[in-house]
């Protein structure tokens, strides 16, 4: 949102305003509405507008330039009824594109004042379309394990006389069922995170302890691949927020580091406390990420190699969860990676014992 300060049209209008002062309460009310506004006097002159109005190019000095808006104003005066319309207006001085805006025109009191209110719901539309995509993606992702379960159960039915085959199919059914429940759990985690503000109800916790727990949760996976996960705790890093969420984010990063690395390699977790930030880095000697994919890996369901991700039980949601946790805590996450050499993910949180905000130092997320 742009700066919502009003533009009091000083200069040519000050005389007009003195003659016909606008009640301060009216301006306060207009400023509190999440809309841009224009106030017109009885002779259709612009006597006040919110500062964002300038980005539409619909007023010049004291004139209203847009014919569609002028028609609505006339209709409002004629009928004494508020008028509404959805219209396309250009945004920005140099071709910022057309925006669909909801406009409401109302008459205010008996002095002939008219208010034009402009609501920009493009952000809402964008979120709506993200939500729709998300639902479509979820349906698609759920179909894979459900389809596999259905085929496997048919195979079990067809193998009634072959106990070995039944055992084999049942084992695969277990894997698919586990995958399905992990996917559902991650979808639940992600939707919870989207509405959450961990800084409001958060507690201060020790980062080293949280990291140790996250590493511990990956012990089974790392031991199975003989991967040594190292970490040297430091004492002073305290973070405000939801400890469980932070553990989940670091766990996801450690789990990925292990999953996308060959057996018997090393994963190093480090924690640094500097400039008011607790910075956690997870480095692996794994397959790395092609440069063209780096920008997209934090998107929901994005996978560099979907088949490989499925093999390791990946859902494509892990990194979007990490990103949500970081941003909800006022932090960020970034990645450095070279294909065939390894990756380092760095997640940063503002420390609880300082007021400083993080700088977004070239973070990709
Ligand atoms: P997934 O469940 O598939 O692991 P994520 O959201 O955690 O989903 O990661 C998205 C994709 O980013 C993965 O599918 C993988 O291609 C890539 N990726 C994530 N972490 C690493 C890593 N440490 N090394 C190599 N590739 C990685």
Coordinates of C-alpha atoms and ligand atoms in Angstrom, one line a residue:
X1 CA 0.0 0.0 0.0
X2 CA 1.1 3.5 -0.7
X3 CA 1.5 6.2 1.8
X4 CA -2.0 7.0 3.0
X5 CA -1.3 10.6 4.1
X6 CA -3.8 13.0 2.6
X7 CA -3.0 15.6 0.1
X8 CA -4.4 18.8 1.4
X9 CA -4.2 20.6 -1.9
X10 CA -2.5 23.6 -0.4
X11 CA -1.8 26.6 -2.7
X12 CA -4.6 27.3 -5.1
X13 CA -7.2 25.7 -2.8
X14 CA -6.3 27.1 0.5
X15 CA -8.6 30.1 0.0
X16 CA -11.4 27.8 -1.0
X17 CA -10.8 25.6 2.0
X18 CA -10.9 28.6 4.3
X19 CA -14.2 29.6 2.9
X20 CA -15.6 26.1 3.1
X21 CA -13.7 24.2 5.8
X22 CA -14.0 20.4 5.7
X23 CA -14.9 19.0 9.2
X24 CA -11.8 17.4 10.6
X25 CA -13.9 14.4 11.7
X26 CA -14.8 13.7 8.1
X27 CA -11.2 13.6 7.0
X28 CA -10.4 11.3 10.0
X29 CA -13.2 9.0 8.9
X30 CA -12.0 9.0 5.3
X31 CA -8.4 8.4 6.3
X32 CA -9.5 5.4 8.4
X33 CA -11.2 3.7 5.5
X34 CA -9.0 1.4 3.4
X35 CA -9.7 3.3 0.2
X36 CA -8.3 6.2 -1.8
X37 CA -10.7 9.1 -1.8
X38 CA -11.5 12.4 -3.6
X39 CA -13.7 15.1 -2.1
X40 CA -15.6 17.4 -4.5
X41 CA -17.4 20.5 -3.6
X42 CA -20.8 21.6 -5.1
X43 CA -19.2 22.9 -8.2
X44 CA -17.3 19.6 -8.9
X45 CA -13.9 21.0 -7.8
X46 CA -11.5 18.7 -6.1
X47 CA -11.0 20.1 -2.6
X48 CA -9.2 17.2 -1.0
X49 CA -7.8 13.8 -1.9
X50 CA -5.8 11.0 -0.4
X51 CA -2.2 11.0 -1.6
X52 CA -2.6 7.7 -3.5
X53 CA -5.0 9.3 -5.9
X54 CA -2.1 10.8 -7.7
X55 CA -1.1 7.3 -9.0
X56 CA -4.3 7.0 -11.0
X57 CA -4.0 10.2 -13.1
X58 CA -7.6 11.0 -12.7
X59 CA -7.3 14.5 -11.2
X60 CA -5.4 17.6 -12.3
X61 CA -5.2 20.5 -10.0
X62 CA -8.8 21.0 -8.9
X63 CA -10.5 19.0 -11.8
X64 CA -11.7 15.5 -12.1
X65 CA -10.5 14.2 -15.4
X66 CA -12.2 10.8 -15.6
X67 CA -15.5 10.9 -17.6
X68 CA -16.8 7.6 -16.0
X69 CA -16.3 9.0 -12.5
X70 CA -17.9 12.3 -13.5
X71 CA -20.9 10.4 -14.7
X72 CA -21.2 8.6 -11.4
X73 CA -20.9 11.9 -9.5
X74 CA -23.7 13.4 -11.6
X75 CA -25.9 10.3 -11.0
X76 CA -25.3 10.6 -7.3
X77 CA -26.4 14.2 -7.2
X78 CA -29.4 13.5 -9.3
X79 CA -30.6 10.5 -7.4
X80 CA -29.3 11.4 -3.9
X81 CA -28.3 7.8 -3.8
X82 CA -24.8 6.3 -3.5
X83 CA -23.5 5.0 -6.8
X84 CA -21.2 2.0 -7.3
X85 CA -19.2 0.7 -10.2
X86 CA -16.2 -1.5 -11.0
X87 CA -13.9 0.2 -13.4
X88 CA -10.5 -0.2 -15.0
X89 CA -8.0 2.5 -14.2
X90 CA -4.3 2.9 -15.1
X91 CA -2.1 2.7 -12.1
X92 CA 1.2 4.6 -12.0
X93 CA 2.4 7.4 -14.1
X94 CA 4.2 5.3 -16.7
X95 CA 2.1 2.4 -17.8
X96 CA 1.7 0.6 -14.4
X97 CA -1.0 -1.5 -16.1
X98 CA -4.8 -1.4 -15.7
X99 CA -6.3 -2.2 -12.4
X100 CA -9.8 -3.3 -11.7
X101 CA -11.1 -1.0 -8.9
X102 CA -14.3 -0.8 -7.1
X103 CA -15.6 2.8 -6.9
X104 CA -18.3 4.2 -4.6
X105 CA -19.6 7.7 -4.8
X106 CA -21.6 9.2 -1.9
X107 CA -23.1 12.6 -1.2
X108 CA -22.1 14.0 2.2
X109 CA -24.6 16.2 4.0
X110 CA -26.4 19.2 2.6
X111 CA -23.4 21.3 1.5
X112 CA -23.1 19.5 -1.8
X113 CA -20.0 17.6 -0.8
X114 CA -19.3 14.4 -2.7
X115 CA -16.9 11.7 -1.8
X116 CA -15.4 9.3 -4.4
X117 CA -14.1 6.2 -2.7
X118 CA -11.8 3.9 -4.6
X119 CA -11.1 0.4 -3.3
X120 CA -8.2 -1.5 -4.9
X121 CA -8.9 -5.2 -4.5
X122 CA -6.2 -6.4 -6.8
X123 CA -4.2 -7.7 -3.8
X124 CA -7.2 -9.6 -2.7
X125 CA -7.7 -11.0 -6.2
X126 CA -4.1 -12.0 -6.3
X127 CA -4.4 -13.9 -3.0
X128 CA -7.6 -15.5 -4.2
X129 CA -5.8 -16.8 -7.3
X130 CA -2.9 -18.1 -5.2
X131 CA -5.4 -19.9 -3.0
X132 CA -7.1 -21.4 -6.0
X133 CA -3.8 -22.6 -7.4
X134 CA -2.9 -24.1 -4.1
X135 CA -6.1 -26.1 -3.9
X136 CA -5.6 -27.3 -7.5
X137 CA -2.0 -28.3 -6.6
X138 CA -3.1 -30.1 -3.5
X139 CA -5.7 -32.1 -5.4
X140 CA -3.1 -33.1 -7.9
X141 CA -0.5 -34.1 -5.3
X142 CA -3.1 -36.1 -3.3
X143 CA -4.1 -38.0 -6.4
X144 CA -0.6 -39.6 -6.8
X145 CA -0.5 -41.6 -3.5
X146 CA -4.2 -42.3 -3.6
X147 CA -3.9 -43.6 -7.2
X148 CA -1.0 -45.8 -6.1
X149 CA -2.9 -47.2 -3.2
X150 CA -5.8 -48.0 -5.4
X151 CA -3.6 -49.9 -7.9
X152 CA -1.8 -51.7 -5.1
X153 CA -5.0 -52.8 -3.5
X154 CA -6.1 -54.3 -6.9
X155 CA -2.8 -56.0 -7.1
X156 CA -3.3 -57.5 -3.7
X157 CA -6.7 -58.8 -4.7
X158 CA -5.3 -60.3 -7.8
X159 CA -2.4 -62.1 -5.9
X160 CA -4.6 -64.1 -3.5
X161 CA -2.5 -67.2 -4.0
X162 CA 0.9 -65.6 -3.8
X163 CA 1.8 -64.7 -0.2
X164 CA 5.2 -63.2 -1.3
X165 CA 3.6 -60.8 -3.7
X166 CA 1.0 -59.8 -1.1
X167 CA 3.7 -59.0 1.4
X168 CA 5.5 -56.9 -1.3
X169 CA 2.4 -55.0 -2.3
X170 CA 1.4 -54.4 1.4
X171 CA 4.8 -53.0 2.1
X172 CA 4.4 -50.5 -0.8
X173 CA 0.9 -49.7 0.4
X174 CA 2.4 -48.7 3.7
X175 CA 4.9 -46.4 2.0
X176 CA 2.2 -44.7 0.0
X177 CA -0.1 -44.4 3.1
X178 CA 2.8 -42.8 5.1
X179 CA 3.5 -40.4 2.2
X180 CA -0.2 -39.5 2.1
X181 CA -0.3 -38.8 5.8
X182 CA 2.9 -36.7 5.6
X183 CA 1.5 -34.7 2.8
X184 CA -1.7 -34.0 4.7
X185 CA 0.3 -33.0 7.8
X186 CA 2.4 -30.6 5.8
X187 CA -0.6 -29.0 4.2
X188 CA -2.1 -28.5 7.7
X189 CA 1.2 -27.1 9.0
X190 CA 1.4 -24.7 6.1
X191 CA -2.2 -23.4 6.3
X192 CA -1.7 -22.9 10.1
X193 CA 1.5 -20.9 9.4
X194 CA -0.3 -18.7 6.9
X195 CA -2.6 -17.2 9.5
X196 CA -0.2 -17.1 12.4
X197 CA 1.7 -14.3 14.0
X198 CA 4.3 -16.0 16.2
X199 CA 5.7 -12.7 17.4
X200 CA 2.4 -11.8 19.1
X201 CA 2.1 -14.9 21.3
X202 CA 5.7 -16.0 21.1
X203 CA 8.2 -16.8 23.9
X204 CA 11.9 -16.2 24.1
X205 CA 13.9 -19.4 23.6
X206 CA 17.5 -20.5 23.2
X207 CA 18.4 -21.1 19.5
X208 CA 21.2 -23.7 20.1
X209 CA 18.7 -25.9 22.1
X210 CA 16.2 -25.6 19.3
X211 CA 18.8 -26.6 16.7
X212 CA 19.9 -29.6 18.7
X213 CA 16.3 -30.8 18.8
X214 CA 15.8 -30.3 15.1
X215 CA 19.0 -32.3 14.4
X216 CA 17.8 -35.0 16.8
X217 CA 14.6 -35.4 14.9
X218 CA 16.6 -36.2 11.8
X219 CA 18.8 -38.7 13.5
X220 CA 17.1 -41.8 12.0
X221 CA 17.4 -40.5 8.4
X222 CA 21.0 -39.3 8.8
X223 CA 22.2 -42.5 10.5
X224 CA 20.5 -44.6 7.8
X225 CA 22.7 -42.8 5.3
X226 CA 25.8 -42.7 7.6
X227 CA 25.8 -38.9 7.4
X228 CA 27.4 -37.1 10.2
X229 CA 25.4 -33.9 11.2
X230 CA 27.7 -31.6 13.2
X231 CA 26.8 -28.6 15.3
X232 CA 28.7 -26.5 17.9
X233 CA 26.2 -24.7 20.1
X234 CA 26.7 -21.1 21.2
X235 CA 25.0 -19.6 24.3
X236 CA 23.9 -16.1 23.6
X237 CA 21.4 -16.5 20.7
X238 CA 17.9 -16.0 22.0
X239 CA 15.0 -15.6 19.6
X240 CA 11.4 -14.5 20.2
X241 CA 8.7 -16.6 18.6
X242 CA 7.2 -20.1 18.3
X243 CA 9.9 -22.5 19.2
X244 CA 8.1 -25.5 17.7
X245 CA 7.8 -23.7 14.3
X246 CA 11.5 -22.8 14.3
X247 CA 12.4 -26.4 15.1
X248 CA 10.2 -27.6 12.3
X249 CA 11.9 -25.2 9.8
X250 CA 15.4 -26.2 10.8
X251 CA 14.4 -29.8 10.8
X252 CA 13.1 -29.5 7.2
X253 CA 16.5 -28.0 6.2
X254 CA 18.5 -30.7 7.9
X255 CA 16.3 -33.4 6.5
X256 CA 16.7 -32.0 2.9
X257 CA 20.5 -31.7 3.4
X258 CA 20.6 -35.4 4.3
X259 CA 18.0 -36.5 1.6
X260 CA 19.8 -34.7 -1.2
X261 CA 23.3 -35.9 -0.3
X262 CA 25.1 -39.2 -1.1
X263 CA 25.8 -41.6 1.8
X264 CA 28.7 -41.0 4.1
X265 CA 29.0 -37.3 3.5
X266 CA 28.8 -34.5 6.0
X267 CA 26.2 -31.9 7.0
X268 CA 27.4 -29.0 9.0
X269 CA 25.0 -26.8 11.0
X270 CA 26.4 -23.5 12.3
X271 CA 24.9 -20.8 14.4
X272 CA 26.2 -17.2 14.4
X273 CA 25.0 -14.3 16.4
X274 CA 25.8 -11.0 14.8
X275 CA 24.2 -7.6 14.2
X276 CA 21.1 -8.5 16.1
X277 CA 20.5 -11.6 14.1
X278 CA 20.7 -15.3 14.9
X279 CA 21.9 -16.9 11.7
X280 CA 21.6 -20.6 11.2
X281 CA 23.3 -22.2 8.2
X282 CA 22.9 -25.8 7.0
X283 CA 25.6 -26.9 4.6
X284 CA 25.7 -30.2 2.7
X285 CA 28.0 -31.9 0.2
X286 CA 25.0 -33.1 -1.8
X287 CA 23.7 -32.9 -5.4
X288 CA 23.2 -29.1 -5.3
X289 CA 20.5 -27.2 -7.1
X290 CA 20.7 -25.9 -10.7
X291 CA 20.9 -22.1 -10.9
X292 CA 17.7 -21.8 -12.9
X293 CA 15.8 -23.5 -10.1
X294 CA 17.2 -21.6 -7.2
X295 CA 14.6 -18.8 -7.4
X296 CA 11.7 -21.2 -7.4
X297 CA 12.5 -23.8 -4.8
X298 CA 10.7 -21.9 -2.0
X299 CA 7.4 -22.2 -4.0
X300 CA 4.8 -24.6 -2.8
X301 CA 5.1 -28.0 -4.5
X302 CA 8.2 -26.9 -6.6
X303 CA 10.7 -29.7 -7.0
X304 CA 13.8 -29.8 -9.1
X305 CA 13.4 -33.5 -9.8
X306 CA 9.9 -34.7 -8.8
X307 CA 10.8 -38.4 -9.1
X308 CA 13.8 -38.0 -6.8
X309 CA 11.8 -36.0 -4.3
X310 CA 9.1 -38.7 -4.2
X311 CA 11.8 -41.4 -3.6
X312 CA 12.9 -39.6 -0.5
X313 CA 9.3 -39.0 0.6
X314 CA 9.4 -35.3 -0.3
X315 CA 6.2 -33.4 -0.8
X316 CA 7.6 -30.2 -2.3
X317 CA 6.2 -28.2 0.7
X318 CA 9.2 -28.3 3.1
X319 CA 10.9 -25.2 1.9
X320 CA 7.7 -23.1 1.6
X321 CA 7.1 -24.0 5.3
X322 CA 10.7 -22.8 6.0
X323 CA 10.1 -19.6 4.3
X324 CA 6.8 -18.9 6.1
X325 CA 8.4 -19.6 9.5
X326 CA 11.3 -17.2 8.7
X327 CA 9.1 -14.4 7.5
X328 CA 6.5 -14.8 10.2
X329 CA 9.4 -14.3 12.7
X330 CA 10.6 -11.2 11.0
X331 CA 13.5 -13.1 9.4
X332 CA 14.5 -14.5 6.0
X333 CA 15.9 -17.5 4.3
X334 CA 18.4 -17.7 1.4
X335 CA 20.3 -20.3 -0.5
X336 CA 23.7 -20.8 -2.0
X337 CA 24.2 -23.8 -4.2
X338 CA 26.5 -25.3 -6.8
X339 CA 25.3 -28.4 -8.7
X340 CA 27.3 -31.4 -7.8
X341 CA 29.1 -29.6 -5.0
X342 CA 26.5 -28.9 -2.4
X343 CA 24.1 -26.4 -0.9
X344 CA 24.0 -24.0 2.0
X345 CA 20.6 -22.8 3.3
X346 CA 20.8 -19.8 5.7
X347 CA 17.8 -18.9 7.9
X348 CA 18.0 -15.7 10.0
X349 CA 15.9 -14.6 12.9
X350 CA 16.0 -11.3 14.8
X351 CA 17.5 -11.9 18.2
X352 CA 15.2 -11.3 21.2
X353 CA 17.7 -9.1 23.1
X354 CA 17.9 -6.4 20.5
X355 CA 15.6 -4.1 18.6
X356 CA 17.5 -4.3 15.3
X357 CA 15.6 -5.6 12.2
X358 CA 17.3 -7.9 9.7
X359 CA 18.6 -6.5 6.5
X360 CA 17.5 -8.4 3.5
X361 CA 21.1 -8.9 2.3
X362 CA 20.4 -10.4 -1.2
X363 CA 18.2 -13.1 0.2
X364 CA 16.6 -15.1 -2.5
X365 CA 13.4 -16.0 -0.6
Ligands
LIG1 P1 10.8 -31.8 -1.0 O1 9.8 -32.3 -0.1 O2 10.6 -32.2 -2.4 O3 12.2 -32.0 -0.5 P2 11.2 -28.9 -0.5 O4 10.3 -27.8 -0.5 O5 11.8 -29.3 0.9 O6 10.5 -30.2 -1.1 O7 12.4 -28.7 -1.5 C1 12.1 -28.3 -2.8 C2 13.1 -28.8 -3.8 O8 14.3 -28.2 -3.6 C3 13.4 -30.3 -3.6 O9 12.5 -31.1 -4.3 C4 14.8 -30.4 -4.1 O10 14.8 -30.5 -5.6 C5 15.4 -29.0 -3.8 N1 16.3 -29.1 -2.6 C6 15.9 -28.7 -1.3 N2 16.9 -28.8 -0.5 C7 18.0 -29.3 -1.2 C8 19.3 -29.6 -0.9 N3 19.8 -29.4 0.4 N4 20.1 -30.1 -1.9 C9 19.7 -30.2 -3.1 N5 18.4 -29.9 -3.5 C10 17.5 -29.5 -2.5

